[in-house]
Coordinates of N, CA and C in Angstrom, one line a residue:
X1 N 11.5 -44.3 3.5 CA 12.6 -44.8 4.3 C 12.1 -45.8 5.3
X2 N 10.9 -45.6 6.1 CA 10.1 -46.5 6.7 C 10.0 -47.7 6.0
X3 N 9.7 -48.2 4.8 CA 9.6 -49.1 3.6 C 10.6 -49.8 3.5
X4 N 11.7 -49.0 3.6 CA 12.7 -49.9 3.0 C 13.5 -50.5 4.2
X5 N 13.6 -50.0 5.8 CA 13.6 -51.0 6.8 C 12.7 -51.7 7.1
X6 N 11.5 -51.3 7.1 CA 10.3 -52.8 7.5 C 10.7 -53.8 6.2
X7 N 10.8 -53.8 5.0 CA 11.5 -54.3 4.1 C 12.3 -55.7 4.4
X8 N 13.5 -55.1 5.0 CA 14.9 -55.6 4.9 C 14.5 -56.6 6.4
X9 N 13.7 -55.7 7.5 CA 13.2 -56.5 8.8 C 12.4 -57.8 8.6
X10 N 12.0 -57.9 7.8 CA 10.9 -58.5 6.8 C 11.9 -59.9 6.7
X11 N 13.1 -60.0 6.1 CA 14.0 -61.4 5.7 C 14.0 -61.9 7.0
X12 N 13.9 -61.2 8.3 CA 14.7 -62.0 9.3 C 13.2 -62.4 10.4
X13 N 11.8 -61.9 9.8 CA 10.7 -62.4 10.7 C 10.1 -63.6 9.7
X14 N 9.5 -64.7 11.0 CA 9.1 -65.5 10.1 C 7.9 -65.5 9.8
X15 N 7.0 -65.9 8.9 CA 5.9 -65.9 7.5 C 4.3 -64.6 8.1
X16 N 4.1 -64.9 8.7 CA 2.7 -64.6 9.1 C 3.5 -63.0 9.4
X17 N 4.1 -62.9 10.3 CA 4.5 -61.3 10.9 C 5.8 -60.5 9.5
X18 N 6.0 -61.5 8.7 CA 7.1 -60.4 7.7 C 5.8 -59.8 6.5
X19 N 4.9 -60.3 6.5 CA 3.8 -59.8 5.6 C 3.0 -58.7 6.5
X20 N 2.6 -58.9 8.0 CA 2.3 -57.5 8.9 C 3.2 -56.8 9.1
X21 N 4.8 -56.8 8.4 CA 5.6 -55.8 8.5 C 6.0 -55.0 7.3
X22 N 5.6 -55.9 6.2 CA 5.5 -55.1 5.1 C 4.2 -53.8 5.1
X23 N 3.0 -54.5 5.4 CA 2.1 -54.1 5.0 C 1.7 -52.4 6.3
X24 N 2.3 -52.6 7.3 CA 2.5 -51.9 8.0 C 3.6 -50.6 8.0
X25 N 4.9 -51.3 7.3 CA 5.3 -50.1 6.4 C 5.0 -49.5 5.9
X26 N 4.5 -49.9 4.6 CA 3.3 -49.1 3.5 C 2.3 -48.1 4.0
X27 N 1.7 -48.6 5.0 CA 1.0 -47.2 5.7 C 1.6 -46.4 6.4
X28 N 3.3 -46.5 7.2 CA 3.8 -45.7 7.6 C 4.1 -45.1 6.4
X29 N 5.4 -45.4 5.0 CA 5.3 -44.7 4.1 C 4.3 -43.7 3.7
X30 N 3.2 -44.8 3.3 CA 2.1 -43.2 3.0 C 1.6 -42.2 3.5
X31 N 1.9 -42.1 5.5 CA 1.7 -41.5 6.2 C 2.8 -40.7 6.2
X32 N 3.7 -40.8 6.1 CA 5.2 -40.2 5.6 C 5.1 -39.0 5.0
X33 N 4.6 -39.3 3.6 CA 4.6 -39.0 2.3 C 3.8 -37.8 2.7
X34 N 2.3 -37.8 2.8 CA 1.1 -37.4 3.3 C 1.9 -35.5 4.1
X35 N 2.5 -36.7 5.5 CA 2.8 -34.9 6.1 C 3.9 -34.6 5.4
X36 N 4.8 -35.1 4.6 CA 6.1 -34.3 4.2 C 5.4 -32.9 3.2
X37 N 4.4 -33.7 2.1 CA 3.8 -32.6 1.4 C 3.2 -31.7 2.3
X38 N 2.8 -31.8 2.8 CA 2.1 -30.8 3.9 C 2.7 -30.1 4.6
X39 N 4.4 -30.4 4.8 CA 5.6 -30.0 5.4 C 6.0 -28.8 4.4
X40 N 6.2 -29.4 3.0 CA 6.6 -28.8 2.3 C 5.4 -27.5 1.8
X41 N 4.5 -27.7 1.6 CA 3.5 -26.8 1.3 C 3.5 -25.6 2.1
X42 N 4.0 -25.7 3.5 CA 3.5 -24.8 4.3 C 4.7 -23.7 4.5
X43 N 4.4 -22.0 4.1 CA 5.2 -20.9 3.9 C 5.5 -20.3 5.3
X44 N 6.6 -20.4 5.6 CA 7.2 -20.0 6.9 C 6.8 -18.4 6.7
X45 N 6.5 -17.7 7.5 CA 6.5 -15.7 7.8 C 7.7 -15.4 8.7
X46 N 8.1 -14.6 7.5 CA 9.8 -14.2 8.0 C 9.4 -12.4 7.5
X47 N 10.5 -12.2 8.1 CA 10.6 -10.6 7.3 C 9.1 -9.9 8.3
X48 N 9.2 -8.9 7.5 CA 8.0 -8.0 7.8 C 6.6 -8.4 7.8
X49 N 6.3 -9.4 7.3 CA 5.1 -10.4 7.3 C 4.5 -11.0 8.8
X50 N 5.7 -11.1 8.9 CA 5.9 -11.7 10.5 C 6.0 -11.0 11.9
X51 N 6.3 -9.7 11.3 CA 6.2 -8.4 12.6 C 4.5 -8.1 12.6
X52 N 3.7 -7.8 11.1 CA 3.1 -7.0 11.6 C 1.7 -8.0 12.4
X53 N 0.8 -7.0 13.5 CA 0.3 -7.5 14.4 C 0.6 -8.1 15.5
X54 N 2.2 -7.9 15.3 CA 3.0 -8.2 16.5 C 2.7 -6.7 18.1
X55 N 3.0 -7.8 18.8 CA 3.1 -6.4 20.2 C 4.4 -6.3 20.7
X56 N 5.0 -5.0 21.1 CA 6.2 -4.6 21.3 C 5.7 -3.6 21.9
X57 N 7.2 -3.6 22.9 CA 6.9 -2.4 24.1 C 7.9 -1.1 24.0
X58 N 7.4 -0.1 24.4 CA 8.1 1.5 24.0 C 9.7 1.6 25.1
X59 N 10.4 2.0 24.0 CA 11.7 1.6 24.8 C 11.9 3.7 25.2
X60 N 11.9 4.1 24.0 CA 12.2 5.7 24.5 C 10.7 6.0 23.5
X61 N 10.2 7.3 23.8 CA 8.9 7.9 23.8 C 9.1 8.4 22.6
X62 N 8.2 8.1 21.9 CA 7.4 7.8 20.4 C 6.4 8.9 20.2
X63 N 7.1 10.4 19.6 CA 6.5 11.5 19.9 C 6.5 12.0 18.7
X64 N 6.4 11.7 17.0 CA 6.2 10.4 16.9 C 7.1 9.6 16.9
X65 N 8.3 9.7 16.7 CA 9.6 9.2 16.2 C 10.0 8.5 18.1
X66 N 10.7 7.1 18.1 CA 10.8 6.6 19.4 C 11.4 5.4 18.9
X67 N 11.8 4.3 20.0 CA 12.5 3.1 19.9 C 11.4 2.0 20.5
X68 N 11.2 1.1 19.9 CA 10.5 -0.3 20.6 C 11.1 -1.9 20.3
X69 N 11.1 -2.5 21.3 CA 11.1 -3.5 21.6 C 10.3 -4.6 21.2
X70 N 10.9 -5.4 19.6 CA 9.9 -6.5 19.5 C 10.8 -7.5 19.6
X71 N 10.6 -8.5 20.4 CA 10.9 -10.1 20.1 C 12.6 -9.8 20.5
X72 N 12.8 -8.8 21.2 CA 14.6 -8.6 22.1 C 15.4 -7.6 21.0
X73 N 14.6 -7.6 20.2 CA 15.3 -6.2 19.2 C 15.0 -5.2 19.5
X74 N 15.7 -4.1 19.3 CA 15.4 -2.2 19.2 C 14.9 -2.4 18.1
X75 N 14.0 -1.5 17.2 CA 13.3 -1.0 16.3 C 13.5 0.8 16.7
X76 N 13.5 1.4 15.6 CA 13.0 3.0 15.3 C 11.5 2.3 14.8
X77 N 10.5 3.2 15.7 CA 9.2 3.0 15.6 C 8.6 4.5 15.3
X78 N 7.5 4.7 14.7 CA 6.6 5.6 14.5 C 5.2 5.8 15.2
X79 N 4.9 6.8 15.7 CA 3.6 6.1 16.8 C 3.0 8.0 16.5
X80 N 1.9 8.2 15.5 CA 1.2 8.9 15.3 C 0.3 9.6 16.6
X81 N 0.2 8.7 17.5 CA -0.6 9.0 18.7 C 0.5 9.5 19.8
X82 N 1.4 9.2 19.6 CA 2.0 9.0 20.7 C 2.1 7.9 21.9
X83 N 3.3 7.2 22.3 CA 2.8 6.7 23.3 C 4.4 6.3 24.6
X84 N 4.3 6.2 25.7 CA 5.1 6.8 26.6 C 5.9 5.0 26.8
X85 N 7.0 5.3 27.1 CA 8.3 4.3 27.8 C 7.3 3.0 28.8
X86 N 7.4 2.0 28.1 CA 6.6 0.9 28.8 C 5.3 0.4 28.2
X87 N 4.7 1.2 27.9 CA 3.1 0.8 26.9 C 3.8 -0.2 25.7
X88 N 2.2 -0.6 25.6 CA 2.7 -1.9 24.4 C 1.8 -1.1 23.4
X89 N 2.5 -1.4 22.4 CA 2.1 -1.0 21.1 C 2.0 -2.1 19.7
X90 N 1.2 -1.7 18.8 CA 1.0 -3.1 18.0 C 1.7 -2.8 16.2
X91 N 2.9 -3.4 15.5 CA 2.8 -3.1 14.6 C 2.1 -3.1 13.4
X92 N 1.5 -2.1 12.5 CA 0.9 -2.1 11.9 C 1.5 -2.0 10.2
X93 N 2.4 -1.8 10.0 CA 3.5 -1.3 9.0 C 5.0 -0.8 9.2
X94 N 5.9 -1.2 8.0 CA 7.1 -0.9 8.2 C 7.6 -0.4 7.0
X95 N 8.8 0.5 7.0 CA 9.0 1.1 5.9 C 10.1 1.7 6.3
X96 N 11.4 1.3 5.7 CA 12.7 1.6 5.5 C 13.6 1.6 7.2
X97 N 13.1 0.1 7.6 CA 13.4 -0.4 8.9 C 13.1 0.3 9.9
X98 N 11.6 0.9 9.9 CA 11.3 1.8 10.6 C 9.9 1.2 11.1
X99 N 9.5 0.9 12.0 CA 8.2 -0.1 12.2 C 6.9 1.3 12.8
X100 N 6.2 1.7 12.0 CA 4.6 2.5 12.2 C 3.8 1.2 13.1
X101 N 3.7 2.0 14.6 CA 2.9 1.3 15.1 C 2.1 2.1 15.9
X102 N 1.3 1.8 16.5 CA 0.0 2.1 17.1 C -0.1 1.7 18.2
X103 N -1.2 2.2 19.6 CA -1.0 2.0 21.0 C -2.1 0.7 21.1
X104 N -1.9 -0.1 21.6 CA -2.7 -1.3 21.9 C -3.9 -1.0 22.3
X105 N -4.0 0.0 23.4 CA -5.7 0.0 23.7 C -6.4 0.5 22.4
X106 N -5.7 1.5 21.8 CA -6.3 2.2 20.5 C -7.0 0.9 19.3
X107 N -6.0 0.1 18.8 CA -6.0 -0.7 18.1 C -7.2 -1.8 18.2
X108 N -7.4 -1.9 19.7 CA -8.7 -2.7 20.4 C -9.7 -2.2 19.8
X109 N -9.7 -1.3 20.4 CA -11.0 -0.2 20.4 C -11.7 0.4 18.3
X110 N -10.4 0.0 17.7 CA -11.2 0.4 16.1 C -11.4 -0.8 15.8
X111 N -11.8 -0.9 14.2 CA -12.0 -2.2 13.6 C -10.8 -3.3 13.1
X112 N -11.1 -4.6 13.3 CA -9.8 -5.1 13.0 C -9.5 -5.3 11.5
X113 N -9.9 -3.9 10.2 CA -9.7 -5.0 9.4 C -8.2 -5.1 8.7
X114 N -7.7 -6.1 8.1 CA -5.8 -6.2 7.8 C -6.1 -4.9 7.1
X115 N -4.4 -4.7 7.2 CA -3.8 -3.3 6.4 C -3.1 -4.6 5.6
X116 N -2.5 -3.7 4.1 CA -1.1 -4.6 3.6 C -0.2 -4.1 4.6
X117 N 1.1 -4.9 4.3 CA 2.0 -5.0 4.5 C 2.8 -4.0 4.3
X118 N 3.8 -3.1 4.7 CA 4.8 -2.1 4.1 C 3.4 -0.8 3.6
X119 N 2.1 -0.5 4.2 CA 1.4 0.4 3.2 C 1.6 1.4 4.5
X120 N 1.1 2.5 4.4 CA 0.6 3.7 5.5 C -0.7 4.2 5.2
X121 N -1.2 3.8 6.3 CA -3.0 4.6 5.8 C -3.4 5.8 6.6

C-alpha cells in the first residue's frame, strides 16, 4: 500500500526526489511485509491457555469448593489447601468451567515446573 502511494507521489515530484520516493517506498513496503508476517504468525491465548498462571482473588472460601475472581469474572474454583475470602490464589488447571487453583505463597515456595493445561496432578 506504501508502494503504490509513494508511486502515484512520484508523477507530481520533480526527477532527483521522485526516484528517493520510489526507492524509499520499497523499503517501507518491505518493512511492511516483514511485520505483517510476523503479525500474522503470532497465536493470540484465549480460552483456558490464557487463565492458567493467572492470579485471582478468593471471592467466598474455597474449602475446597469456593468462588474467585479473575480478570472481573466469578469462577467456581477448587483450592485443595484451602484458602480464605481475599488471598490470591494462582490458576493451575480447569475442568468443566471450574478453575483448580492453588494459594500463591504455596505456589512460590514449590517448583515452577508447567503442568498441561485442563490436567490435575
Amino acid at each position: 500500500m506504501v508502494l503504490t502511494a509513494c508511486l502515484i507521489a512520484s508523477f507530481f515530484v520533480p526527477y532527483p526526489w521522485n526516484i528517493v520516493l520510489v526507492i524509499s517506498g520499497l523499503v517501507l513496503e518491505t518493512g511492511e511485509v516483514i511485520w505483517g508476517r510476523r503479525l500474522a504468525r503470532a497465536r493470540a491465548k484465549t480460552g483456558v491457555e490464557a487463565m492458567i498462571g493467572r492470579r485471582a482473588t478468593v471471592v467466598d472460601p474455597c474449602r475446597p469448593d469456593g468462588k474467585v475472581r479473575l480478570r472481573g469474572e466469578l469462577w467456581n474454583a477448587t483450592c485443595a489447601d484451602g484458602a480464605d475470602p481475599g488471598e490470591t490464589v494462582i490458576v493451575i488447571a480447569e475442568d468443566a468451567l471450574t478453575l483448580q487453583v492453588e494459594r500463591a505463597d504455596r505456589s512460590s515456595q514449590r517448583d515452577d515446573a508447567p503442568r498441561p493445561s485442563g490436567e490435575f496432578s
